[in-house]
Short mmCIF file of C-alpha atoms in Angstrom, two decimals:
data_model
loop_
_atom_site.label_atom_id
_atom_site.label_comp_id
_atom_site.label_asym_id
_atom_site.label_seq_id
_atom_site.Cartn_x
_atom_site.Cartn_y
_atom_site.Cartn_z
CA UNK A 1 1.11 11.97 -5.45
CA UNK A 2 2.69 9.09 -3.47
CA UNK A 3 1.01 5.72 -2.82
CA UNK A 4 0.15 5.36 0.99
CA UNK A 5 3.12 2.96 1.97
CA UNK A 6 1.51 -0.42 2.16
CA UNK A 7 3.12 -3.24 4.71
CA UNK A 8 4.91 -5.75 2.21
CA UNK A 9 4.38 -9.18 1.80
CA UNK A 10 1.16 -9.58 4.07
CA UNK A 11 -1.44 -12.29 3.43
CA UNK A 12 -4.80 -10.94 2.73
CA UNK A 13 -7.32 -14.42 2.58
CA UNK A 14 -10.42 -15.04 3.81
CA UNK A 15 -10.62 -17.48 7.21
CA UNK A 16 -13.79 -17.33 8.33
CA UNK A 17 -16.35 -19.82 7.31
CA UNK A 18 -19.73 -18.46 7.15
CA UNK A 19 -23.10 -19.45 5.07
CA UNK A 20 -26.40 -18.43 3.87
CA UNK A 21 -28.71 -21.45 3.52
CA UNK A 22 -31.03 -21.20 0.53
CA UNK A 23 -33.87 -23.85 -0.27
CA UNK A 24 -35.50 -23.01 -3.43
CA UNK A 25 -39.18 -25.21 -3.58
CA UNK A 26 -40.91 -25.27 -7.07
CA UNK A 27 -43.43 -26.18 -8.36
CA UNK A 28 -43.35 -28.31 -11.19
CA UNK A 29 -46.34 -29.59 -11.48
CA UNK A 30 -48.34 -29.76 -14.62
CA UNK A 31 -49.49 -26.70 -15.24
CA UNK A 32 -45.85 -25.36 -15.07
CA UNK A 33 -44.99 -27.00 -18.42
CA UNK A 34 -44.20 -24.76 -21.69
CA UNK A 35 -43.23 -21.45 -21.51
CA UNK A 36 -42.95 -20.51 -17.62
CA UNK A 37 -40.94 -24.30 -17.12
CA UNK A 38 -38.47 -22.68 -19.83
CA UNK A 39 -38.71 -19.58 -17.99
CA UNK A 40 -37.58 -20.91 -14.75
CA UNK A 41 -34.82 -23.24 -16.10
CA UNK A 42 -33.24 -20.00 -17.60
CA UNK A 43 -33.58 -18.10 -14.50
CA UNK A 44 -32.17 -20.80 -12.62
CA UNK A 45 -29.12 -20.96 -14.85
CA UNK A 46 -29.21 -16.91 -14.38
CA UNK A 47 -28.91 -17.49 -10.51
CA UNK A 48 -25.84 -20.18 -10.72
CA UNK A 49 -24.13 -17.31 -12.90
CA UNK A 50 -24.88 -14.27 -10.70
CA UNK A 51 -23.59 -15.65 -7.44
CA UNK A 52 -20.42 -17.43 -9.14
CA UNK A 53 -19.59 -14.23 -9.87
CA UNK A 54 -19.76 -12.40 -6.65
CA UNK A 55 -16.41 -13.57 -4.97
CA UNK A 56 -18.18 -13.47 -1.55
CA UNK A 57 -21.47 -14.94 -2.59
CA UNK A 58 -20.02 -17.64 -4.34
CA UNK A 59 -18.15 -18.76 -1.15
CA UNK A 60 -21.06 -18.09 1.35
CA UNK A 61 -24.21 -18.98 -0.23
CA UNK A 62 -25.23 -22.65 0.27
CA UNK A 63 -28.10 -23.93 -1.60
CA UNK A 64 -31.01 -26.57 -1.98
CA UNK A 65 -33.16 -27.15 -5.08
CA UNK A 66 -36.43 -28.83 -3.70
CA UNK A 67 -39.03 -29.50 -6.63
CA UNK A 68 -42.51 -30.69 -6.11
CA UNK A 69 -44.71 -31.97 -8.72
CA UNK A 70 -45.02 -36.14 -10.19
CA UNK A 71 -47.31 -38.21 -7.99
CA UNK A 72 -47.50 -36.03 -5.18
CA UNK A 73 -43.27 -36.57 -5.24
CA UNK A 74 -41.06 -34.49 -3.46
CA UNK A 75 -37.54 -34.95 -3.91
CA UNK A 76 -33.76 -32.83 -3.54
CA UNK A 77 -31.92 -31.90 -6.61
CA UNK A 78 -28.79 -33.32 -5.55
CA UNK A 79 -27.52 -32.34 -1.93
CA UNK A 80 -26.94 -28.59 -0.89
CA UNK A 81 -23.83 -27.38 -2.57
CA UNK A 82 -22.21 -23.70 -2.28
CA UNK A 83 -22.84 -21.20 -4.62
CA UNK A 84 -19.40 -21.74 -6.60
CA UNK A 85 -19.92 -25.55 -7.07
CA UNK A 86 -24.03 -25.28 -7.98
CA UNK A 87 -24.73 -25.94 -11.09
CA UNK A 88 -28.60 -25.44 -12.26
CA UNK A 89 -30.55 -28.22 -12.95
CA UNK A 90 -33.35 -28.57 -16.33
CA UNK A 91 -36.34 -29.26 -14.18
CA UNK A 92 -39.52 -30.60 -16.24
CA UNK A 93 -43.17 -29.75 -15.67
CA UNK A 94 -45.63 -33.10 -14.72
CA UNK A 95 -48.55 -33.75 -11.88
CA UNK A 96 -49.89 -32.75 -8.81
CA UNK A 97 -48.70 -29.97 -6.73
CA UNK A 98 -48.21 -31.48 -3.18
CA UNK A 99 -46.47 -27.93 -1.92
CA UNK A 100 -47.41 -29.00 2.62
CA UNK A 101 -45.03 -32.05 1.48
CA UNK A 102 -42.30 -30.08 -0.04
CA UNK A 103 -41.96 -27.32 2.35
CA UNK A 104 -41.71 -29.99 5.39
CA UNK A 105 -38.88 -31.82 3.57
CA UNK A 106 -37.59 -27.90 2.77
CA UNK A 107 -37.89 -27.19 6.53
CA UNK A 108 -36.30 -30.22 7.90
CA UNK A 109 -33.46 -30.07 5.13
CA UNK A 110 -33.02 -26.62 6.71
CA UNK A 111 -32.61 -27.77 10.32
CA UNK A 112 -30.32 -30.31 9.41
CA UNK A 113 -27.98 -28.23 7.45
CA UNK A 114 -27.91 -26.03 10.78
CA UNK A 115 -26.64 -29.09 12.78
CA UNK A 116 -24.39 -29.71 10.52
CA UNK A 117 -22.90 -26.15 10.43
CA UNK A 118 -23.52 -26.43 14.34
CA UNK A 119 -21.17 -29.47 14.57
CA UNK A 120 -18.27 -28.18 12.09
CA UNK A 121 -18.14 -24.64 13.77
CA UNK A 122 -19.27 -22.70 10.82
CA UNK A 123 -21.50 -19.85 11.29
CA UNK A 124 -24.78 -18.77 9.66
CA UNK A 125 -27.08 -16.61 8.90
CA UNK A 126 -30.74 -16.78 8.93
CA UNK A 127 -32.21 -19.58 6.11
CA UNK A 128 -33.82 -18.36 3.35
CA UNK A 129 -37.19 -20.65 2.17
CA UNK A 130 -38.03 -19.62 -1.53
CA UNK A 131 -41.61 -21.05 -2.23
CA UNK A 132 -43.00 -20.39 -5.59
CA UNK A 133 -45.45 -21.71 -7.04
CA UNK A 134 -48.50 -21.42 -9.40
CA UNK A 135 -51.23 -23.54 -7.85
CA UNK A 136 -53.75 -24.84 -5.45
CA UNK A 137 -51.72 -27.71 -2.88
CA UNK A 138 -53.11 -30.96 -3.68
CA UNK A 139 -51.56 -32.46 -0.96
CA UNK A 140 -52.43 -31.69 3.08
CA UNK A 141 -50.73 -28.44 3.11
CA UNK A 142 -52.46 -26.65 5.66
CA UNK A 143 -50.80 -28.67 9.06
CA UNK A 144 -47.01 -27.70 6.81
CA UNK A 145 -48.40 -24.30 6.35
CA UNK A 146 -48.83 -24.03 10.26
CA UNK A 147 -45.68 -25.57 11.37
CA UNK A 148 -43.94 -23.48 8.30
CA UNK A 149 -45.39 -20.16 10.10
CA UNK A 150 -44.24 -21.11 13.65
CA UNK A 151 -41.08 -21.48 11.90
CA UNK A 152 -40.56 -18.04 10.83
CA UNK A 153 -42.16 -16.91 14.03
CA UNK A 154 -39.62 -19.05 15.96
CA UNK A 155 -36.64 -17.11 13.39
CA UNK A 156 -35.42 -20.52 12.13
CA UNK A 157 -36.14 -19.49 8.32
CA UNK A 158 -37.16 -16.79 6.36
CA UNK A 159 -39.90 -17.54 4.13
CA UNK A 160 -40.52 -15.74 0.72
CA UNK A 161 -43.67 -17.17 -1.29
CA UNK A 162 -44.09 -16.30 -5.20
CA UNK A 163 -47.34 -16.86 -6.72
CA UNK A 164 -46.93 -17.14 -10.51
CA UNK A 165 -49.32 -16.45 -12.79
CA UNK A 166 -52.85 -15.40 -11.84
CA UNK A 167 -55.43 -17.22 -9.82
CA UNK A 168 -55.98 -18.13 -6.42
CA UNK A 169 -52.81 -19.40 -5.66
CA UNK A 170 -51.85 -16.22 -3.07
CA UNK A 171 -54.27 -17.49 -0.35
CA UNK A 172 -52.58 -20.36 -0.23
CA UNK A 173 -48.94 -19.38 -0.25
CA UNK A 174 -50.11 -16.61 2.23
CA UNK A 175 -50.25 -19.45 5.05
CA UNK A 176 -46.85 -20.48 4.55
CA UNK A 177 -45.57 -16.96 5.75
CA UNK A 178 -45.92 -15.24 9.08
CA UNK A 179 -46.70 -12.22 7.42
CA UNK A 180 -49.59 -13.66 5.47
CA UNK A 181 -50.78 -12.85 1.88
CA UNK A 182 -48.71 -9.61 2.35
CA UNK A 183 -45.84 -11.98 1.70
CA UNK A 184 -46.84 -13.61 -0.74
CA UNK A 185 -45.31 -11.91 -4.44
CA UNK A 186 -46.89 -12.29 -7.73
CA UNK A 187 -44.39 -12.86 -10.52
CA UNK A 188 -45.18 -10.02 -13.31
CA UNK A 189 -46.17 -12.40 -16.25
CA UNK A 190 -43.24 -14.66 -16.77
CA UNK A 191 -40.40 -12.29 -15.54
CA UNK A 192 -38.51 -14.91 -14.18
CA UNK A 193 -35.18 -13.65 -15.08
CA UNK A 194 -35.89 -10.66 -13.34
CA UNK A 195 -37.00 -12.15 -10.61
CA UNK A 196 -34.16 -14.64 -10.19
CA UNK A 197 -31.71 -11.18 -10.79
CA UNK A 198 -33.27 -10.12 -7.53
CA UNK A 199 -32.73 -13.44 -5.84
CA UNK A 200 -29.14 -13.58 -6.68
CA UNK A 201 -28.76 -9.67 -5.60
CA UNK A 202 -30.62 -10.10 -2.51
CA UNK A 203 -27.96 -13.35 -1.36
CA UNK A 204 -24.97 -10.82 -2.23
CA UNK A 205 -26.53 -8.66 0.47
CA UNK A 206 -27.74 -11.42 2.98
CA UNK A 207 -24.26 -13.23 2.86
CA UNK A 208 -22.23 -10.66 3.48
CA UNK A 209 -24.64 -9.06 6.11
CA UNK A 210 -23.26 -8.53 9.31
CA UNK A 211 -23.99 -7.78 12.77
CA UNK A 212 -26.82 -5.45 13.64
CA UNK A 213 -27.04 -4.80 9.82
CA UNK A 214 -30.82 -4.46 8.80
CA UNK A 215 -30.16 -6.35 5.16
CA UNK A 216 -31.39 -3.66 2.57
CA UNK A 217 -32.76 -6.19 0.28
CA UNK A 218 -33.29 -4.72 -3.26
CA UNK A 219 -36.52 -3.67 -4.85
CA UNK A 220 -39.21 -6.21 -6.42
CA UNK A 221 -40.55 -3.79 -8.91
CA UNK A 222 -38.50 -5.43 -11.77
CA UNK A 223 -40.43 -8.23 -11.40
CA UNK A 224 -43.09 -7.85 -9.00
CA UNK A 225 -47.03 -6.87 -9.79
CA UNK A 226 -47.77 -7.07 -5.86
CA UNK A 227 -48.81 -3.91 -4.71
CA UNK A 228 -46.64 -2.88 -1.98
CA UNK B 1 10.31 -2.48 27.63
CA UNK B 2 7.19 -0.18 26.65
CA UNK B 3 3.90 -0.46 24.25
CA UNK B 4 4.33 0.66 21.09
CA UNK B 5 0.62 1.01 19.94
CA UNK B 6 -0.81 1.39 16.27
CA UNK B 7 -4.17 0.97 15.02
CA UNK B 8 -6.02 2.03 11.67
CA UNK B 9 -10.03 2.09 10.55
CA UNK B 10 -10.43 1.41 7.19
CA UNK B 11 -13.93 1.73 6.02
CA UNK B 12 -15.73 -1.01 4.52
CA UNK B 13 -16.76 -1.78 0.77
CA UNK B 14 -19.98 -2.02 1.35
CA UNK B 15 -19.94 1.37 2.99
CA UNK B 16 -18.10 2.97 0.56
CA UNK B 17 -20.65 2.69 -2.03
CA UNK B 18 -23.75 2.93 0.04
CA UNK B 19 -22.12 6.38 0.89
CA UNK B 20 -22.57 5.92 5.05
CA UNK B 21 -19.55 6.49 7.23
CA UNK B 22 -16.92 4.22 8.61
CA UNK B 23 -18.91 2.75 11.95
CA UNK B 24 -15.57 1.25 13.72
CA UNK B 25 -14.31 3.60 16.30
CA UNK B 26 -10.76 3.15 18.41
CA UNK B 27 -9.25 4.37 21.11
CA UNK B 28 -6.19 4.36 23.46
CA UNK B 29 -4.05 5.25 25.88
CA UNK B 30 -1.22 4.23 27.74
CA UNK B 31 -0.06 5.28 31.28
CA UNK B 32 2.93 4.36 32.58
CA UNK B 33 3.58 0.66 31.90
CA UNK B 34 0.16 -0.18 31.55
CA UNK B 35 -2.42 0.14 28.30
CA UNK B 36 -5.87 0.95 27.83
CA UNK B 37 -7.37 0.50 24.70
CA UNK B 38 -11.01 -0.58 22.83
CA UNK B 39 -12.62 -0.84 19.52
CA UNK B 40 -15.93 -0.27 19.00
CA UNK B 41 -18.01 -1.40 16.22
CA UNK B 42 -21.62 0.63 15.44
CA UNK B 43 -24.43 -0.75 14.17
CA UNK B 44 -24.82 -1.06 10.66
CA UNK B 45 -28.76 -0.70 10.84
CA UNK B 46 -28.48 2.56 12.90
CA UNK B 47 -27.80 5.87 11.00
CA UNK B 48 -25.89 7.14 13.77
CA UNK B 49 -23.96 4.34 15.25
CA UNK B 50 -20.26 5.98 14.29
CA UNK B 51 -20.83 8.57 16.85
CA UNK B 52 -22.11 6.23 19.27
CA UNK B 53 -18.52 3.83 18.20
CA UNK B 54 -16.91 7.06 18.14
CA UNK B 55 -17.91 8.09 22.17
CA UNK B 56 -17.99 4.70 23.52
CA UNK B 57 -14.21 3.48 22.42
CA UNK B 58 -13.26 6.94 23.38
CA UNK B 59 -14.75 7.58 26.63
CA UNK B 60 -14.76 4.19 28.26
CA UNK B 61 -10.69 4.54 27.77
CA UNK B 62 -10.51 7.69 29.49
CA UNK B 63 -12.36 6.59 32.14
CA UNK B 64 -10.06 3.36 32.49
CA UNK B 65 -6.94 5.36 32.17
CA UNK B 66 -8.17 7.97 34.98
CA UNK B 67 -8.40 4.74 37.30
CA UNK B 68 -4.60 3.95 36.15
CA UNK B 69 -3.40 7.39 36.81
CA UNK B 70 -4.88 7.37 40.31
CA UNK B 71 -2.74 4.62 41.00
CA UNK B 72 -4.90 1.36 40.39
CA UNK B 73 -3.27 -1.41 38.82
CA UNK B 74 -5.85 -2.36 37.16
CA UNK B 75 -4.38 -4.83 34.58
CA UNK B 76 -3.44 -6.65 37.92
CA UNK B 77 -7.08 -6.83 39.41
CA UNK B 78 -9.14 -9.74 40.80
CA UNK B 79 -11.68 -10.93 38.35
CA UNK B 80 -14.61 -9.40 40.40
CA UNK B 81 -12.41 -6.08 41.37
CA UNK B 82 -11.83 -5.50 37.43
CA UNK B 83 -15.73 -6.43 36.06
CA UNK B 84 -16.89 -4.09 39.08
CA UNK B 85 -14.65 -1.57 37.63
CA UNK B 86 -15.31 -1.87 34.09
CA UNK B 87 -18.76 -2.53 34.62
CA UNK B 88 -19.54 0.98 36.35
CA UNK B 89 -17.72 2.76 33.45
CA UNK B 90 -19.16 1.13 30.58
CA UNK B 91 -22.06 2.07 32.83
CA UNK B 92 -20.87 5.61 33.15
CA UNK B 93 -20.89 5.77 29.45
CA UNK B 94 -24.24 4.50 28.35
CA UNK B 95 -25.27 7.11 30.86
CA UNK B 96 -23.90 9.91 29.12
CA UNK B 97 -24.89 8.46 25.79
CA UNK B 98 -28.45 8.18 26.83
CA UNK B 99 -27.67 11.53 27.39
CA UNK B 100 -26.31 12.99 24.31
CA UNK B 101 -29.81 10.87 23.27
CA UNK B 102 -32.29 12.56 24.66
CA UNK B 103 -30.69 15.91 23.62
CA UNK B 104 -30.06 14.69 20.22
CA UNK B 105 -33.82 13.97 20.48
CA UNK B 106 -33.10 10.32 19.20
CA UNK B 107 -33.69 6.83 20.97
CA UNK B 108 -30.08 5.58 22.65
CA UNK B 109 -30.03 2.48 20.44
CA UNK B 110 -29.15 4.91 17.46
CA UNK B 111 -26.15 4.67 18.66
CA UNK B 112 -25.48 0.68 19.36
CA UNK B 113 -21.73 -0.30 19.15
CA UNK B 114 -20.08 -3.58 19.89
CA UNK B 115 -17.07 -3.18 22.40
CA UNK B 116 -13.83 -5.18 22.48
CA UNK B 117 -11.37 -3.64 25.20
CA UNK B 118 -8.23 -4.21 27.05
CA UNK B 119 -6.16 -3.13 30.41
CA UNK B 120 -2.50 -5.07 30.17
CA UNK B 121 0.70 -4.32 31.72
CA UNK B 122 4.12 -5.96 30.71
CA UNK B 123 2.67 -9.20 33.05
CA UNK B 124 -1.10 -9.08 31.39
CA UNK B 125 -4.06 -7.94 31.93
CA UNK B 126 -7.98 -8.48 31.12
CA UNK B 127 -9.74 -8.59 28.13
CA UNK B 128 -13.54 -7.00 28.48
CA UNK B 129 -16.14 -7.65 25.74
CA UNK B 130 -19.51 -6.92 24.75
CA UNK B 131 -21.22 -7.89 21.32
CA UNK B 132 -18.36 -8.99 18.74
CA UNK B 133 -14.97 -8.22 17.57
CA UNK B 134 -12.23 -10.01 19.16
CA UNK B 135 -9.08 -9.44 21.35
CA UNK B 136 -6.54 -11.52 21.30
CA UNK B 137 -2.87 -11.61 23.07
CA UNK B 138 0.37 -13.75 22.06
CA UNK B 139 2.12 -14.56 25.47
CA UNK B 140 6.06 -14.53 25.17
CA UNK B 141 7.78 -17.42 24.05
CA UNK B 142 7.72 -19.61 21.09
CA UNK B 143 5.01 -22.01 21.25
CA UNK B 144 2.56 -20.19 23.55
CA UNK B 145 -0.96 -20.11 22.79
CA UNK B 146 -2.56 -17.18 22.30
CA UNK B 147 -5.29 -15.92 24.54
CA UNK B 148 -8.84 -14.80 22.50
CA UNK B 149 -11.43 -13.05 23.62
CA UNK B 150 -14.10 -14.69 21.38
CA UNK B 151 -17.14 -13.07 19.33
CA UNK B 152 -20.62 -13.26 20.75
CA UNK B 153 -23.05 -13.60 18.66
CA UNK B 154 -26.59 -15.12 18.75
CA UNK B 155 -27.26 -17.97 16.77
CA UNK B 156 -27.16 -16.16 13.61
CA UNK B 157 -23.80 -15.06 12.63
CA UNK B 158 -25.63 -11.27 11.36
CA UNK B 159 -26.76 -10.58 14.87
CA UNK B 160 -25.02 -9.57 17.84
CA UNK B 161 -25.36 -7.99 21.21
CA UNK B 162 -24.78 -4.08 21.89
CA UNK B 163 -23.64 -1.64 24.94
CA UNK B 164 -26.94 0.65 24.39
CA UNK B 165 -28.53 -3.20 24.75
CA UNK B 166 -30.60 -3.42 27.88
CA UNK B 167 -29.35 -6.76 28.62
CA UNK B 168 -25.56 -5.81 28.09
CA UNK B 169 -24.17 -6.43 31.37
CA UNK B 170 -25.55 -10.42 30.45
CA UNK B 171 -23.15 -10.06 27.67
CA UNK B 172 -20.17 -8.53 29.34
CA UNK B 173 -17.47 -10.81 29.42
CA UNK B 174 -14.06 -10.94 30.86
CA UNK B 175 -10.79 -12.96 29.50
CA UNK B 176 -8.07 -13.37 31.75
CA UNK B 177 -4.46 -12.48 30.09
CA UNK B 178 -2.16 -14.90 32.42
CA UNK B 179 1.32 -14.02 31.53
CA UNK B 180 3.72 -11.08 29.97
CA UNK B 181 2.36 -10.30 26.08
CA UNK B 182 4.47 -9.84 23.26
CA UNK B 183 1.21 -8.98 20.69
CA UNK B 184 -1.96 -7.54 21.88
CA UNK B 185 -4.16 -7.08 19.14
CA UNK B 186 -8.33 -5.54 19.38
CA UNK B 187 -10.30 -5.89 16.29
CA UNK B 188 -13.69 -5.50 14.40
CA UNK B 189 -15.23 -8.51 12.99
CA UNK B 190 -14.70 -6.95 9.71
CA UNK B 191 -10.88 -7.20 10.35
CA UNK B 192 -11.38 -11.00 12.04
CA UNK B 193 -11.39 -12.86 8.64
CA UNK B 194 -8.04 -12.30 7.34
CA UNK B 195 -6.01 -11.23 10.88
CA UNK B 196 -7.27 -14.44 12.84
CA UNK B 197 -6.37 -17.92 11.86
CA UNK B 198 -9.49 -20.55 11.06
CA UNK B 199 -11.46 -21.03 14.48
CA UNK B 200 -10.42 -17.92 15.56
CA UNK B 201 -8.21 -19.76 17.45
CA UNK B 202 -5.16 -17.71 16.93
CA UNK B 203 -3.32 -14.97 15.07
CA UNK B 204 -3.02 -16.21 11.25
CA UNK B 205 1.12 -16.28 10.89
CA UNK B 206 0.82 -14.98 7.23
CA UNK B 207 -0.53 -12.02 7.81
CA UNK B 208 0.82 -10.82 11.15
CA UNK B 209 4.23 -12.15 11.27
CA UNK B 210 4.91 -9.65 8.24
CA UNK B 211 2.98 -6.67 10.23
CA UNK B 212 4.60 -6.60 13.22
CA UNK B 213 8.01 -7.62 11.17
CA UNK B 214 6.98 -4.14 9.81
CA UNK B 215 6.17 -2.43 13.18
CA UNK B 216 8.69 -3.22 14.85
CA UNK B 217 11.02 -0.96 12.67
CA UNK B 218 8.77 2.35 12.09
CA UNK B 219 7.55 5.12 13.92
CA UNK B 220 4.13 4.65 15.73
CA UNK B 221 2.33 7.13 13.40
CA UNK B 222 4.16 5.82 10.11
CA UNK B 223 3.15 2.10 11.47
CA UNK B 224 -0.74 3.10 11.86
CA UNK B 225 -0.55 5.06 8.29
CA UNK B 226 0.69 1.92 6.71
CA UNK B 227 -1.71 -0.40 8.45
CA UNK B 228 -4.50 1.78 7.61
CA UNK B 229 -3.27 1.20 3.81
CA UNK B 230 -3.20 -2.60 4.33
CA UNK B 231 -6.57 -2.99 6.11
CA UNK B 232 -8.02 -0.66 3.06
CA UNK B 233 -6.44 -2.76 0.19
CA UNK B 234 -8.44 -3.75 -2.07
CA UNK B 235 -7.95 -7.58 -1.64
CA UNK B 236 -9.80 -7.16 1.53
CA UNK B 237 -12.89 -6.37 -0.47
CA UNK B 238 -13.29 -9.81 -1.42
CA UNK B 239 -13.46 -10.85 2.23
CA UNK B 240 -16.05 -8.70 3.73
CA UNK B 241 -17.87 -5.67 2.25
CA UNK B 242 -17.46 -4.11 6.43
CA UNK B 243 -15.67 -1.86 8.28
CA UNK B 244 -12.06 -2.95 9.19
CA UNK B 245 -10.49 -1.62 12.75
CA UNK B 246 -7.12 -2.93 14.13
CA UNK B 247 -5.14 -2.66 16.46
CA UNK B 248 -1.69 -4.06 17.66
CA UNK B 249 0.72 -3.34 20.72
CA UNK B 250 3.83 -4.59 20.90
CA UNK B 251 5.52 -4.80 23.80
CA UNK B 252 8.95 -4.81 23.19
#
């Protein structure tokens, strides 16, 4: 059988410049410390592997570590970086849990990256606001919560909340999401590997999603206790 | 001098192992001196966009190319002569697609396609445009720019604007080809990455210097059986996991 003739010497590279913005805001308060801290550093490094590896997410993917936790501190890991340049920080577990602080400095990082893209001609897709967390907000949160709703109302972000552990934490997170506690995921024990898996799978399909393309995200079962 | 028109869907990656269908669709025709062509692009969130691609590209060139062999010269039109024109037969169209709709028994947006389309003569011609994709035209002559019809997309690069849309005459847009073509090239926005240059601002020289280097010496059907081979290379899977439609008249 013979080869399909091929047209020689022809450049096959990538020109377009295109991103998918992803803020990750955790918690790392107090409570986090131990076992589920460890569990998160390790699915952080899992994340920085998984998209590295994926020649188009590596290029395309553009995020934001956010943690929340100290003296009602908020602060950025660094600046955003793409996928093939992040490296994972070791995040450590102390404080209070001021989450309304963190997602408004999430949500204006978010609309300044745009105008940045906006300025340098670079296309985007829709942000991606990962919330997790596994307490009550000790802060004000309920004003961010609001103005964190309109903004996935308005389609400026897309908001996915992750309660870990058990408690009460869900009602909370619920109000960060336009779709309410039906949003909100619980983390199955400590599967944060799992969980991070999905994350990294879910940006391979977002990034490369295209026009009129309903992005098939992958299941949460892996990781997920929420009924569904 | 004449067209010498190839063109090639390869289908995506991403397709491939999702096990749908190629959704790019092309079409053309030439009469006389003058060219009709489009490629249409279907909706990747629609199960049955690639007949919808498939009937759009297809029928809105037949419909052009009857108004050429009637004697209009349409690649020489007025700007509101040629949108009056194309407008009542991409009009036409979505008729008969709501159509094939309502005897299908499905809603007319299962079949959403982009469309990227072009009417040129040896002295050019008119770009029309709905959605994304791109068309784009190197005038004669060393340094000449070339002439794009540009992408529209909404502020998200993921979403775009369809024929079956109710809003598409909004988004139908004309782009004026001024002078005699040597290149005219349509294309899906899976193809866009590697065949346009950064910006979209013009062919990228490393890959279609060596194509129509190529095309210029074969056959049209050997041409668009060794395009389709380059557009399904594997390399391109590293640039876009989509459907991957060109293509290219020379006019030589």
């Amino acid at each position: 059988m013979t080869e399909p003739m091929m047209i020689p010497d022809v450049a096959l590279v990538d020109n377009t410049e295109q991103r998918t913005p992803l803020v990750l805001v955790l918690d790392c308060s107090g409570s986090m410390a131990g076992e589920p801290m460890d569990q998160l550093n390790q699915g952080l490094k899992l994340l920085e592997q998984e998209l590295k590896a994926d020649a188009i997410a590596a290029k395309r993917v553009r995020l934001l570590v956010v943690k929340f936790g100290g003296m009602d501190h908020v602060e950025a890991l660094g600046d955003w970086f793409d996928a093939m340049e992040f490296m994972a920080p070791t995040l450590d577990a102390m404080g209070t849990t001021p989450t309304g602080q963190a997602v408004d400095f999430a949500l204006q990082k978010i609309e300044e990256q745009k105008l940045g893209f906006k300025q340098a001609g670079v296309a985007y897709t829709r942000p991606w606001l990962f919330l997790m967390s596994d307490g009550q907000p000790t802060d004000q949160w309920q004003a961010a919560a609001d103005r964190c709703r309109q903004a996935e109302l308005a389609n400026k972000v897309a908001v996915f909340p992750i309660a870990v552990g058990g408690g009460a934490v869900g009602d909370a997170l619920g109000q960060f999401s336009s779709r309410g506690e039906a949003a909100v995921k619980r983390l199955d024990g400590l599967k944060f590997q799992e969980l991070f898996l999905w994350l990294s799978a879910s940006m391979k399909v977002v990034s490369q999603s295209r026009p009129g393309g309903q992005a098939q995200l992958p299941s949460v079962d892996t990781w997920s206790s929420a009924p569904t | 001098m004449s067209w010498r028109v190839f063109a090639a869907a390869a289908i995506g990656k991403s397709h491939i192992d999702a096990g749908t269908p190629c959704q790019d669709a092309f079409a053309r025709a030439v009469v006389g001196d003058t060219l009709v062509a489009a490629v249409c692009d279907g909706a990747g969130s629609q199960p049955l966009s690639h007949v919808g691609s498939e009937a759009l590209s297809r029928r809105v060139v037949e419909l052009l190319a009857q108004h050429v062999e009637a004697g209009e010269s349409l690649a020489k039109l007025e700007e509101e002569t040629f949108l009056y024109t194309v407008a009542s037969v991409v009009k036409a169209v979505r008729a008969e697609l709501e159509a094939e709709a309502q005897a299908a028994g499905v809603e007319p947006r299962c079949y959403a396609a982009t469309l990227v389309g072009v009417v040129a003569d040896g002295e050019g011609g008119w770009f029309f445009h709905v959605g994304d994709g791109i068309g784009a035209a190197q005038p004669q002559g060393e340094d000449a720019e070339a002439v794009v019809s540009q992408p529209e997309n909404g502020e998200y690069a993921n979403e775009t604007y369809f024929v079956t849309g109710e809003d598409w005459r909004e988004h139908l847009h004309l782009t004026r080809i001024g002078s005699p073509v040597r290149t005219l090239a349509l294309m899906s926005d899976g193809a866009a990455p590697f065949v346009m240059a950064k910006g979209n601002a013009g062919f990228f020289r490393p890959f279609i210097d060596p194509v129509e280097r190529f095309l210029a010496g074969v056959a049209e059907a050997d041409g668009s059986k060794a395009l389709a081979a380059t557009l399904g290379d594997a390399r391109t899977h590293g640039i876009t996991g989509d459907d991957k439609t060109l293509l290219l008249a020379l006019w030589r």
